[in-house]
Structure formats: C-alpha cells, structure tokens
Amino acid sequence: MSAAPPPEDARGPGRLAALDVVRGVALLGILLLNIASFALPEAAYLNPRAYGGWHGADLTAWLINFLLFDGKMRGLFSFLFGASMLLVIERAEACGESAAKVHYRRMLWLLAFGLAHLWLVWHGDILSHYALVGMIAFGLRNLPTARLLALGITLICVTLVFFATVPIAVHHGQDLAALNRTIGVPAPAEIARELTLYRSDYPAILRTRLAEHAVTPLPMLWFYGPETLAYMLFGMAALRSGLLRGEWPRARYRRWLWICWGIALPGYIALAVYIVRAQFSLFSVALGSWTLTAPLRPPMIVGWACLILLLARPGGALTERLAAAGRTAFTNYLLTSLICTMLFYGYGLGWFGHLSRWQLYPVVFAIWGLILLWSKPWLARFRFGPFEWLWRSLARWRWQQLRGAASV
C-alpha cells in the first residue's frame, strides 16, 4: 500500500489509502446488522416483530439500520472485494506472475477459511461465498468499464426476479412455515428451540450447524450469487473510474452522493413506511425488505463510498485508524465472530436472546472501539494482520515476512 495519505487537494483523499478507509467503515458497518444474527433468533434479522422488540427504541434501531445500513455495508464490502481482487490480479501481471494461479490459490484458501468459519464458528459466514463468486468474477476482469456496469445491472435485474419468488410464494400460501422461520414471526416452539440451542454448549451447537449448514455455500451461490457478482463488477468499474482510488474531484463525489441517495433513499423511506404500517407482516417483509430493496441498494452503496471519501480527512487520527481496520479486515471479521459467539452463545456468557434490539448496539460500539484500538498499533509493528499474513503465506506457498511496520 502507499505511504501516509498525501495532503488533501482537489482530487480528494489519498489513492490507495482510500480503499482501506472505505473498507474499514464497511467492516464496522457490517456488525450493525450481523449483531442481530449473533444475538437473536434467525427471523429477527429481517423482522423485528419476530423477537427483540419492535416498538420505541427497538423500532428506531430497526429503522436506522433499514434505511442506512442493511445490505449497504455488505454490498460496499463486496464492491471493495471486487476492486481489491482486480488490484491483486494487476499487480501479479505487472510482476510477470500468472494472474490465474495467484487468484485461484487465494480464492481456494479463502474458501477453506470460510468453510472452517462456517462450520466451526458461525453460520453467517460470507467468506466462502466471496471465494466462490470471486472464482467466477476472474473471467470477467478484462471487460471494459461500460460492460462491467451493464453486466452488473443485468445481474441486479436477475436478482430482483429471484427475490420476487419469495413474496409470490407468500401470496400463494406456499412454504409459509419455512418462511415464517426465516423472515416472518416463528411459532413459539421454534423460538424456544433456537433459544435452547444457542444457550447450550459448543458440541450441541456444532452438531446443529454441521447438520443444517454443511452445504450452505452452494444454494447461497445460486440465490445470492448474481447480486454478489454484480457488486464485485461494480467495484472493478469503480476502481477503474477512479472513484475508489480517491481520484475524483470533491465536487464530483458530492454530485454523485446527491444523485445516488436522492434516487434510493426516498425509495427506502417509502418501503419502511409500508412495512411498519403493515406491522411487519410476512408479505410486507418479503416484498418491502427482501425484494424491492434489490434495485435500491447499488445507488445507496455508491453514495456511501462517496460520503466516506468526502468525510475522510487524510492524516486525521480517525481516518488512519479506519484505514488500519480496513487493512486488517480479514482478521477483524473473524475476530468479531469469535468475540460475539463467546458473548452470546451458551459456551460463553450466554447472552443469546436476553437483550432487546437496541441494547445490542452498546455491544457493537464496544467491539468497534476494540477494532480501532488494536489495528493501528499492530500495523506499526507488523506488515499484515495475523490472518492476512496466514492467507498470504498459504496462497504463495512460502512464509511471508511479518515483522516490520505496514504503511497505513
């Protein structure tokens, strides 16, 4: 990565440091949503009426996340994955290495890490999904920017069609029991089952996870793969256009922030009003939260990237700590899972289901503080985060030098 970001000029924040800052914000933002999956029954992730409270402060917490963060941080991270993947490929080619060998070794090891995370730590793993989609994205890396955008938009349309099958199924009364378990209001017996399970010991949770999620990456690739691939293509296009490098003039970032959020945010507000008025009915969640958000997410994600790069102050203390968190995002993602499962599962503190929705966010802020505190001092002494170093060493089949300050 580059040295410390240069002073701000008309071109905006420092180039490669910009990627790290945006990634750091996305990493922190993802926990705002994942915390519900760690701490509450499955259906509560999308439907606050399922568990955790849906009035007062709990409703406010859901509204803020729905409007500003839900799907946007995951999508932003996917943008950055596509951009970083392209950078690694370009650097390999510049060094005379086989881009295909470098890329697929990285993706295969990422898949191994992801499967271990999925099966041994937490069922909400995204790494294995990124690895599989990343293998597909490699073949599209040389498309011109305009074609990357066109293909990404086409894939978002495909995603909308896929997601529309869910409210259609609800409308026709199909699979209602299964859908209520995941996005509706589960039966009390199902809630009791989840509470009992996640408040129990590690062997019981592990057995259930292996039974229910042994092949999860494959159906996930089919259902979510088009959307994730679209985001990775958008990330490649954003890198080539200079957006994610911090190369745009500030006026251009401001203009695209207003355009993107001016289009998408009113749509999100309308959907939120509809869902709340429908009292989080199964159909309203399936249509308003699951399906119709698909075409609104990409402009919200681009708007977020523009906003972050406008607010980032090169050389600022918070900017540097966010960049350090972004450089150690792989380690921090896995560390977050270990911390949260130890807090909420029965083999740790056993907080699962004991906190309402809004009460989860002091926990989030505490973990944010930990990430921001440790990442920068670590990179002052070591070139990579611990898991970044291990991944890089395994992918290159030789131990990489770890000691030595990394530029952030």
CSV table of C-alpha atoms in Angstrom, one decimal:
chain,number,residue,atom,x,y,z
A,1,MET,CA,0.0,0.0,0.0
A,2,SER,CA,1.0,3.6,-0.3
A,3,ALA,CA,2.7,5.6,2.4
A,4,ALA,CA,0.7,8.0,4.6
A,5,PRO,CA,-2.0,9.8,2.6
A,6,PRO,CA,-0.9,13.0,0.9
A,7,PRO,CA,-2.4,16.3,1.9
A,8,GLU,CA,-5.9,16.7,0.6
A,9,ASP,CA,-6.2,18.5,-2.8
A,10,ALA,CA,-8.9,18.8,-5.5
A,11,ARG,CA,-8.6,15.1,-6.2
A,12,GLY,CA,-9.8,14.1,-2.8
A,13,PRO,CA,-8.3,11.6,-0.3
A,14,GLY,CA,-5.2,9.6,-0.9
A,15,ARG,CA,-5.4,7.0,-3.6
A,16,LEU,CA,-4.8,3.5,-2.3
A,17,ALA,CA,-5.4,4.6,1.3
A,18,ALA,CA,-9.0,5.5,0.1
A,19,LEU,CA,-9.7,1.8,-0.4
A,20,ASP,CA,-8.6,1.0,3.2
A,21,VAL,CA,-10.7,3.7,4.7
A,22,VAL,CA,-13.8,2.7,2.9
A,23,ARG,CA,-13.2,-1.0,3.8
A,24,GLY,CA,-12.7,0.0,7.4
A,25,VAL,CA,-16.1,1.8,7.5
A,26,ALA,CA,-17.7,-1.2,5.7
A,27,LEU,CA,-16.2,-3.6,8.2
A,28,LEU,CA,-17.6,-1.7,11.2
A,29,GLY,CA,-21.0,-1.2,9.5
A,30,ILE,CA,-21.5,-4.9,8.8
A,31,LEU,CA,-21.5,-5.6,12.5
A,32,LEU,CA,-24.6,-3.3,12.9
A,33,LEU,CA,-26.5,-6.0,11.0
A,34,ASN,CA,-24.7,-9.1,11.9
A,35,ILE,CA,-25.1,-8.5,15.7
A,36,ALA,CA,-28.8,-9.4,15.3
A,37,SER,CA,-27.8,-12.8,13.8
A,38,PHE,CA,-25.4,-13.4,16.6
A,39,ALA,CA,-27.7,-12.4,19.4
A,40,LEU,CA,-31.3,-13.1,18.3
A,41,PRO,CA,-33.3,-15.9,16.6
A,42,GLU,CA,-32.9,-16.1,12.9
A,43,ALA,CA,-36.1,-14.4,11.8
A,44,ALA,CA,-35.3,-11.3,13.9
A,45,TYR,CA,-32.6,-10.3,11.4
A,46,LEU,CA,-35.2,-9.1,8.9
A,47,ASN,CA,-38.3,-9.0,11.0
A,48,PRO,CA,-38.1,-7.2,14.4
A,49,ARG,CA,-41.6,-8.5,15.3
A,50,ALA,CA,-40.1,-12.0,15.4
A,51,TYR,CA,-38.0,-11.2,18.5
A,52,GLY,CA,-36.1,-8.5,20.2
A,53,GLY,CA,-38.8,-5.7,20.2
A,54,TRP,CA,-40.5,-3.7,17.5
A,55,HIS,CA,-41.6,-0.6,19.3
A,56,GLY,CA,-39.9,2.5,20.7
A,57,ALA,CA,-36.1,2.4,20.8
A,58,ASP,CA,-36.2,-1.1,19.2
A,59,LEU,CA,-38.2,0.2,16.2
A,60,THR,CA,-35.9,3.2,15.9
A,61,ALA,CA,-32.9,0.9,15.8
A,62,TRP,CA,-34.5,-1.2,13.0
A,63,LEU,CA,-35.4,2.0,11.1
A,64,ILE,CA,-31.9,3.4,11.1
A,65,ASN,CA,-30.4,0.1,10.0
A,66,PHE,CA,-33.0,-0.5,7.3
A,67,LEU,CA,-32.6,3.0,5.8
A,68,LEU,CA,-28.9,3.4,6.0
A,69,PHE,CA,-27.0,0.2,6.7
A,70,ASP,CA,-28.9,-3.0,5.9
A,71,GLY,CA,-27.5,-4.6,2.8
A,72,LYS,CA,-25.5,-1.4,2.0
A,73,MET,CA,-22.4,-2.4,4.2
A,74,ARG,CA,-22.4,-5.9,2.8
A,75,GLY,CA,-22.7,-4.5,-0.7
A,76,LEU,CA,-19.9,-2.0,0.0
A,77,PHE,CA,-17.7,-4.8,1.2
A,78,SER,CA,-18.5,-6.7,-2.0
A,79,PHE,CA,-17.6,-3.6,-4.1
A,80,LEU,CA,-14.3,-3.5,-2.3
A,81,PHE,CA,-13.7,-7.2,-2.7
A,82,GLY,CA,-14.0,-6.8,-6.5
A,83,ALA,CA,-11.8,-3.8,-6.5
A,84,SER,CA,-9.1,-5.4,-4.4
A,85,MET,CA,-9.3,-8.6,-6.4
A,86,LEU,CA,-8.6,-6.6,-9.6
A,87,LEU,CA,-5.6,-4.8,-7.9
A,88,VAL,CA,-4.1,-8.2,-6.9
A,89,ILE,CA,-4.5,-9.5,-10.4
A,90,GLU,CA,-3.0,-6.4,-12.0
A,91,ARG,CA,0.0,-6.5,-9.6
A,92,ALA,CA,0.6,-10.2,-10.4
A,93,GLU,CA,0.6,-9.4,-14.1
A,94,ALA,CA,2.9,-6.5,-13.6
A,95,CYS,CA,5.4,-8.8,-11.8
A,96,GLY,CA,5.3,-11.4,-14.5
A,97,GLU,CA,3.4,-13.9,-12.4
A,98,SER,CA,0.4,-16.0,-13.6
A,99,ALA,CA,-2.6,-14.0,-12.6
A,100,ALA,CA,-4.8,-17.1,-12.7
A,101,LYS,CA,-2.6,-19.1,-10.4
A,102,VAL,CA,-2.3,-16.2,-7.9
A,103,HIS,CA,-6.0,-15.5,-8.0
A,104,TYR,CA,-7.3,-19.1,-7.7
A,105,ARG,CA,-4.8,-20.0,-4.9
A,106,ARG,CA,-6.1,-17.0,-3.0
A,107,MET,CA,-9.7,-18.0,-3.6
A,108,LEU,CA,-9.2,-21.6,-2.7
A,109,TRP,CA,-7.6,-20.7,0.6
A,110,LEU,CA,-10.3,-18.2,1.3
A,111,LEU,CA,-12.8,-20.9,0.6
A,112,ALA,CA,-11.0,-23.1,3.2
A,113,PHE,CA,-11.0,-20.3,5.8
A,114,GLY,CA,-14.7,-19.6,5.0
A,115,LEU,CA,-15.8,-23.2,5.4
A,116,ALA,CA,-13.9,-23.5,8.7
A,117,HIS,CA,-15.5,-20.3,9.9
A,118,LEU,CA,-19.0,-21.5,8.8
A,119,TRP,CA,-18.8,-25.0,10.3
A,120,LEU,CA,-16.7,-24.3,13.4
A,121,VAL,CA,-17.6,-20.7,14.5
A,122,TRP,CA,-20.7,-19.1,13.0
A,123,HIS,CA,-23.4,-20.0,10.4
A,124,GLY,CA,-23.4,-16.4,8.9
A,125,ASP,CA,-20.1,-16.8,7.1
A,126,ILE,CA,-19.7,-14.7,3.9
A,127,LEU,CA,-16.0,-15.7,3.1
A,128,SER,CA,-16.9,-19.0,1.4
A,129,HIS,CA,-19.5,-17.2,-0.7
A,130,TYR,CA,-17.0,-14.5,-1.8
A,131,ALA,CA,-14.4,-17.2,-2.7
A,132,LEU,CA,-16.9,-19.0,-5.0
A,133,VAL,CA,-18.2,-15.8,-6.6
A,134,GLY,CA,-14.6,-14.5,-6.9
A,135,MET,CA,-13.7,-17.5,-8.9
A,136,ILE,CA,-16.4,-16.6,-11.4
A,137,ALA,CA,-15.5,-12.9,-11.4
A,138,PHE,CA,-12.0,-13.6,-12.6
A,139,GLY,CA,-13.1,-14.4,-16.1
A,140,LEU,CA,-14.9,-11.0,-16.4
A,141,ARG,CA,-12.0,-8.9,-15.2
A,142,ASN,CA,-10.9,-7.6,-18.6
A,143,LEU,CA,-14.4,-6.3,-19.7
A,144,PRO,CA,-14.4,-2.6,-20.4
A,145,THR,CA,-15.8,-0.4,-17.6
A,146,ALA,CA,-19.1,0.2,-19.5
A,147,ARG,CA,-19.7,-3.5,-20.0
A,148,LEU,CA,-18.9,-4.2,-16.3
A,149,LEU,CA,-21.6,-1.8,-15.4
A,150,ALA,CA,-24.0,-3.2,-18.0
A,151,LEU,CA,-23.5,-6.8,-16.9
A,152,GLY,CA,-23.8,-5.7,-13.2
A,153,ILE,CA,-27.1,-4.0,-13.9
A,154,THR,CA,-28.3,-7.1,-15.7
A,155,LEU,CA,-27.4,-9.3,-12.7
A,156,ILE,CA,-29.3,-7.0,-10.4
A,157,CYS,CA,-32.4,-7.5,-12.6
A,158,VAL,CA,-31.8,-11.2,-12.3
A,159,THR,CA,-31.6,-10.9,-8.6
A,160,LEU,CA,-34.9,-8.9,-8.5
A,161,VAL,CA,-36.6,-11.8,-10.3
A,162,PHE,CA,-35.1,-14.4,-8.0
A,163,PHE,CA,-36.1,-12.4,-4.9
A,164,ALA,CA,-39.6,-11.9,-6.2
A,165,THR,CA,-40.3,-15.6,-5.8
A,166,VAL,CA,-40.4,-15.1,-2.1
A,167,PRO,CA,-43.4,-12.6,-1.9
A,168,ILE,CA,-45.1,-14.6,-4.7
A,169,ALA,CA,-44.8,-17.7,-2.6
A,170,VAL,CA,-46.3,-15.9,0.4
A,171,HIS,CA,-49.1,-14.5,-1.7
A,172,HIS,CA,-50.0,-18.1,-2.9
A,173,GLY,CA,-49.7,-19.5,0.6
A,174,GLN,CA,-46.6,-21.7,-0.3
A,175,ASP,CA,-43.9,-22.6,2.2
A,176,LEU,CA,-45.4,-20.4,4.9
A,177,ALA,CA,-44.0,-22.4,7.8
A,178,ALA,CA,-40.4,-22.2,6.4
A,179,LEU,CA,-40.7,-18.6,5.5
A,180,ASN,CA,-42.0,-17.6,8.9
A,181,ARG,CA,-39.0,-19.3,10.5
A,182,THR,CA,-36.7,-17.1,8.5
A,183,ILE,CA,-38.3,-13.8,7.7
A,184,GLY,CA,-41.7,-13.9,9.5
A,185,VAL,CA,-42.9,-14.5,13.1
A,186,PRO,CA,-41.9,-18.0,14.0
A,187,ALA,CA,-44.1,-20.2,16.2
A,188,PRO,CA,-43.3,-20.0,19.9
A,189,ALA,CA,-41.9,-23.6,19.8
A,190,GLU,CA,-39.4,-22.6,17.1
A,191,ILE,CA,-38.3,-19.6,19.1
A,192,ALA,CA,-37.9,-21.8,22.2
A,193,ARG,CA,-35.8,-24.3,20.1
A,194,GLU,CA,-33.4,-21.6,19.0
A,195,LEU,CA,-33.1,-20.1,22.5
A,196,THR,CA,-32.4,-23.5,23.9
A,197,LEU,CA,-29.9,-24.4,21.2
A,198,TYR,CA,-27.8,-21.2,21.3
A,199,ARG,CA,-27.7,-21.1,25.1
A,200,SER,CA,-26.4,-24.7,25.2
A,201,ASP,CA,-22.8,-26.0,24.9
A,202,TYR,CA,-20.4,-26.0,21.9
A,203,PRO,CA,-20.9,-29.7,20.9
A,204,ALA,CA,-24.7,-29.2,20.6
A,205,ILE,CA,-24.4,-26.0,18.5
A,206,LEU,CA,-21.7,-27.6,16.4
A,207,ARG,CA,-23.8,-30.7,15.6
A,208,THR,CA,-26.7,-28.5,14.6
A,209,ARG,CA,-24.5,-26.2,12.5
A,210,LEU,CA,-23.0,-29.2,10.6
A,211,ALA,CA,-26.4,-30.7,10.0
A,212,GLU,CA,-28.1,-27.5,8.8
A,213,HIS,CA,-25.2,-25.7,7.0
A,214,ALA,CA,-23.0,-28.4,5.6
A,215,VAL,CA,-23.7,-27.4,2.0
A,216,THR,CA,-24.9,-23.8,2.6
A,217,PRO,CA,-22.4,-22.2,0.2
A,218,LEU,CA,-24.0,-23.9,-2.8
A,219,PRO,CA,-27.6,-22.8,-2.5
A,220,MET,CA,-26.3,-19.4,-1.4
A,221,LEU,CA,-24.2,-19.2,-4.6
A,222,TRP,CA,-27.3,-19.9,-6.7
A,223,PHE,CA,-29.7,-17.5,-4.9
A,224,TYR,CA,-27.3,-14.6,-3.9
A,225,GLY,CA,-24.5,-15.2,-6.4
A,226,PRO,CA,-25.9,-12.9,-9.1
A,227,GLU,CA,-26.2,-10.0,-6.7
A,228,THR,CA,-22.7,-10.5,-5.2
A,229,LEU,CA,-21.2,-10.9,-8.6
A,230,ALA,CA,-22.9,-7.6,-9.7
A,231,TYR,CA,-21.4,-5.8,-6.7
A,232,MET,CA,-17.9,-7.2,-7.5
A,233,LEU,CA,-18.2,-6.0,-11.1
A,234,PHE,CA,-19.4,-2.6,-9.9
A,235,GLY,CA,-16.3,-2.5,-7.6
A,236,MET,CA,-14.0,-3.2,-10.5
A,237,ALA,CA,-15.7,-0.4,-12.5
A,238,ALA,CA,-15.4,1.9,-9.5
A,239,LEU,CA,-11.7,1.3,-9.2
A,240,ARG,CA,-11.1,1.8,-12.9
A,241,SER,CA,-13.1,5.0,-12.9
A,242,GLY,CA,-11.1,6.4,-10.0
A,243,LEU,CA,-14.0,6.5,-7.6
A,244,LEU,CA,-12.5,4.0,-5.1
A,245,ARG,CA,-9.0,5.4,-5.6
A,246,GLY,CA,-10.0,8.8,-4.3
A,247,GLU,CA,-9.1,10.4,-7.6
A,248,TRP,CA,-12.3,12.2,-8.3
A,249,PRO,CA,-12.6,15.9,-7.6
A,250,ARG,CA,-14.6,16.6,-4.5
A,251,ALA,CA,-17.4,18.2,-6.4
A,252,ARG,CA,-17.9,15.0,-8.4
A,253,TYR,CA,-18.2,13.0,-5.2
A,254,ARG,CA,-20.7,15.4,-3.8
A,255,ARG,CA,-22.7,15.3,-7.1
A,256,TRP,CA,-22.9,11.5,-7.2
A,257,LEU,CA,-23.8,11.4,-3.5
A,258,TRP,CA,-26.8,13.6,-4.1
A,259,ILE,CA,-27.8,11.7,-7.2
A,260,CYS,CA,-27.5,8.2,-5.7
A,261,TRP,CA,-29.1,8.9,-2.4
A,262,GLY,CA,-31.6,11.3,-4.0
A,263,ILE,CA,-32.8,8.3,-6.0
A,264,ALA,CA,-32.5,5.5,-3.4
A,265,LEU,CA,-33.2,7.0,0.0
A,266,PRO,CA,-36.8,8.1,-0.8
A,267,GLY,CA,-37.5,4.6,-2.0
A,268,TYR,CA,-36.2,3.1,1.3
A,269,ILE,CA,-38.3,5.6,3.3
A,270,ALA,CA,-41.4,4.6,1.3
A,271,LEU,CA,-40.7,0.9,1.9
A,272,ALA,CA,-40.1,1.5,5.6
A,273,VAL,CA,-43.4,3.3,6.0
A,274,TYR,CA,-45.2,0.4,4.2
A,275,ILE,CA,-43.6,-2.3,6.3
A,276,VAL,CA,-44.2,-0.5,9.6
A,277,ARG,CA,-47.9,0.2,8.7
A,278,ALA,CA,-48.3,-3.4,7.8
A,279,GLN,CA,-46.9,-4.3,11.2
A,280,PHE,CA,-44.1,-6.4,9.7
A,281,SER,CA,-46.5,-8.9,8.1
A,282,LEU,CA,-44.8,-11.8,6.3
A,283,PHE,CA,-45.8,-10.4,2.9
A,284,SER,CA,-44.7,-6.8,3.7
A,285,VAL,CA,-41.2,-8.1,4.8
A,286,ALA,CA,-40.9,-10.4,1.8
A,287,LEU,CA,-41.9,-7.6,-0.6
A,288,GLY,CA,-40.5,-4.5,1.0
A,289,SER,CA,-37.4,-5.7,2.9
A,290,TRP,CA,-36.4,-8.7,0.8
A,291,THR,CA,-37.3,-7.9,-2.8
A,292,LEU,CA,-37.8,-4.3,-3.6
A,293,THR,CA,-34.6,-3.2,-1.9
A,294,ALA,CA,-32.5,-5.1,-4.5
A,295,PRO,CA,-32.5,-2.3,-7.2
A,296,LEU,CA,-32.1,0.4,-4.5
A,297,ARG,CA,-29.0,-1.0,-2.8
A,298,PRO,CA,-26.4,-0.2,-5.6
A,299,PRO,CA,-27.0,3.5,-5.7
A,300,MET,CA,-27.1,3.6,-1.9
A,301,ILE,CA,-23.7,1.8,-1.8
A,302,VAL,CA,-22.1,4.2,-4.3
A,303,GLY,CA,-23.5,7.1,-2.3
A,304,TRP,CA,-21.9,5.6,0.9
A,305,ALA,CA,-18.5,5.3,-0.9
A,306,CYS,CA,-18.8,9.0,-2.0
A,307,LEU,CA,-19.8,10.1,1.5
A,308,ILE,CA,-16.9,8.2,3.2
A,309,LEU,CA,-14.3,9.6,0.8
A,310,LEU,CA,-15.7,13.2,1.3
A,311,LEU,CA,-15.6,12.9,5.1
A,312,ALA,CA,-12.2,11.2,5.3
A,313,ARG,CA,-9.5,13.7,6.4
A,314,PRO,CA,-6.1,12.5,5.2
A,315,GLY,CA,-3.7,12.3,8.1
A,316,GLY,CA,-6.6,12.5,10.6
A,317,ALA,CA,-6.5,10.2,13.7
A,318,LEU,CA,-9.8,8.6,12.9
A,319,THR,CA,-9.0,8.2,9.2
A,320,GLU,CA,-5.8,6.4,10.0
A,321,ARG,CA,-7.5,4.1,12.4
A,322,LEU,CA,-10.2,3.3,9.9
A,323,ALA,CA,-7.6,2.6,7.3
A,324,ALA,CA,-5.8,0.3,9.7
A,325,ALA,CA,-9.1,-1.5,10.4
A,326,GLY,CA,-9.6,-1.9,6.7
A,327,ARG,CA,-6.1,-3.3,6.2
A,328,THR,CA,-6.8,-5.9,8.8
A,329,ALA,CA,-10.4,-6.5,7.8
A,330,PHE,CA,-10.0,-10.3,7.3
A,331,THR,CA,-8.6,-10.7,10.9
A,332,ASN,CA,-11.2,-8.3,12.3
A,333,TYR,CA,-14.1,-10.1,10.6
A,334,LEU,CA,-13.0,-13.4,12.1
A,335,LEU,CA,-12.2,-11.8,15.5
A,336,THR,CA,-15.7,-10.3,15.6
A,337,SER,CA,-17.2,-13.7,15.1
A,338,LEU,CA,-15.2,-15.2,17.9
A,339,ILE,CA,-16.0,-12.3,20.3
A,340,CYS,CA,-19.7,-12.3,19.5
A,341,THR,CA,-20.2,-16.1,19.7
A,342,MET,CA,-18.4,-16.0,23.1
A,343,LEU,CA,-20.6,-13.3,24.3
A,344,PHE,CA,-23.9,-14.7,23.1
A,345,TYR,CA,-23.6,-18.5,22.9
A,346,GLY,CA,-24.0,-20.8,25.8
A,347,TYR,CA,-20.4,-21.9,25.9
A,348,GLY,CA,-19.5,-18.2,26.6
A,349,LEU,CA,-21.6,-15.7,28.5
A,350,GLY,CA,-24.9,-17.0,27.1
A,351,TRP,CA,-26.5,-13.6,26.3
A,352,PHE,CA,-28.4,-15.1,23.3
A,353,GLY,CA,-32.0,-13.7,23.4
A,354,HIS,CA,-31.5,-11.8,26.6
A,355,LEU,CA,-31.0,-8.3,25.1
A,356,SER,CA,-33.6,-6.3,23.1
A,357,ARG,CA,-32.7,-4.9,19.7
A,358,TRP,CA,-31.5,-1.5,20.8
A,359,GLN,CA,-29.5,-3.0,23.7
A,360,LEU,CA,-27.3,-4.8,21.2
A,361,TYR,CA,-25.7,-1.6,20.0
A,362,PRO,CA,-23.6,-0.7,23.1
A,363,VAL,CA,-22.0,-4.1,22.4
A,364,VAL,CA,-21.4,-3.1,18.8
A,365,PHE,CA,-19.8,0.2,19.8
A,366,ALA,CA,-17.5,-1.6,22.3
A,367,ILE,CA,-16.3,-4.0,19.6
A,368,TRP,CA,-15.8,-1.1,17.2
A,369,GLY,CA,-13.6,0.5,19.9
A,370,LEU,CA,-11.6,-2.6,20.2
A,371,ILE,CA,-11.0,-2.9,16.4
A,372,LEU,CA,-10.0,0.8,16.2
A,373,LEU,CA,-7.7,0.5,19.2
A,374,TRP,CA,-5.7,-2.6,18.2
A,375,SER,CA,-5.4,-2.4,14.4
A,376,LYS,CA,-3.2,0.7,14.1
A,377,PRO,CA,-0.7,-0.3,16.8
A,378,TRP,CA,-0.4,-3.8,15.3
A,379,LEU,CA,0.4,-2.4,11.9
A,380,ALA,CA,3.0,-0.2,13.4
A,381,ARG,CA,4.9,-3.4,14.2
A,382,PHE,CA,3.8,-5.9,11.6
A,383,ARG,CA,3.2,-5.8,7.9
A,384,PHE,CA,-0.1,-7.7,7.9
A,385,GLY,CA,-2.9,-8.6,10.2
A,386,PRO,CA,-2.5,-12.2,11.6
A,387,PHE,CA,-5.0,-13.9,9.3
A,388,GLU,CA,-3.9,-11.7,6.3
A,389,TRP,CA,-0.4,-12.9,6.9
A,390,LEU,CA,-1.5,-16.6,7.1
A,391,TRP,CA,-3.7,-16.3,4.0
A,392,ARG,CA,-0.9,-14.6,2.0
A,393,SER,CA,1.6,-17.2,3.1
A,394,LEU,CA,-0.6,-20.1,2.2
A,395,ALA,CA,-1.6,-18.6,-1.1
A,396,ARG,CA,2.1,-18.1,-2.1
A,397,TRP,CA,3.3,-21.4,-0.6
A,398,ARG,CA,6.0,-19.6,1.5
A,399,TRP,CA,6.0,-17.8,4.8
A,400,GLN,CA,5.8,-14.0,4.3
A,401,GLN,CA,7.9,-11.6,6.3
A,402,LEU,CA,5.6,-10.4,9.1
A,403,ARG,CA,7.7,-8.1,11.2
A,404,GLY,CA,8.1,-4.5,10.0
A,405,ALA,CA,5.7,-1.6,10.0
A,406,ALA,CA,3.0,-1.5,7.4
A,407,SER,CA,2.2,1.8,5.8
A,408,VAL,CA,-1.4,2.9,6.6
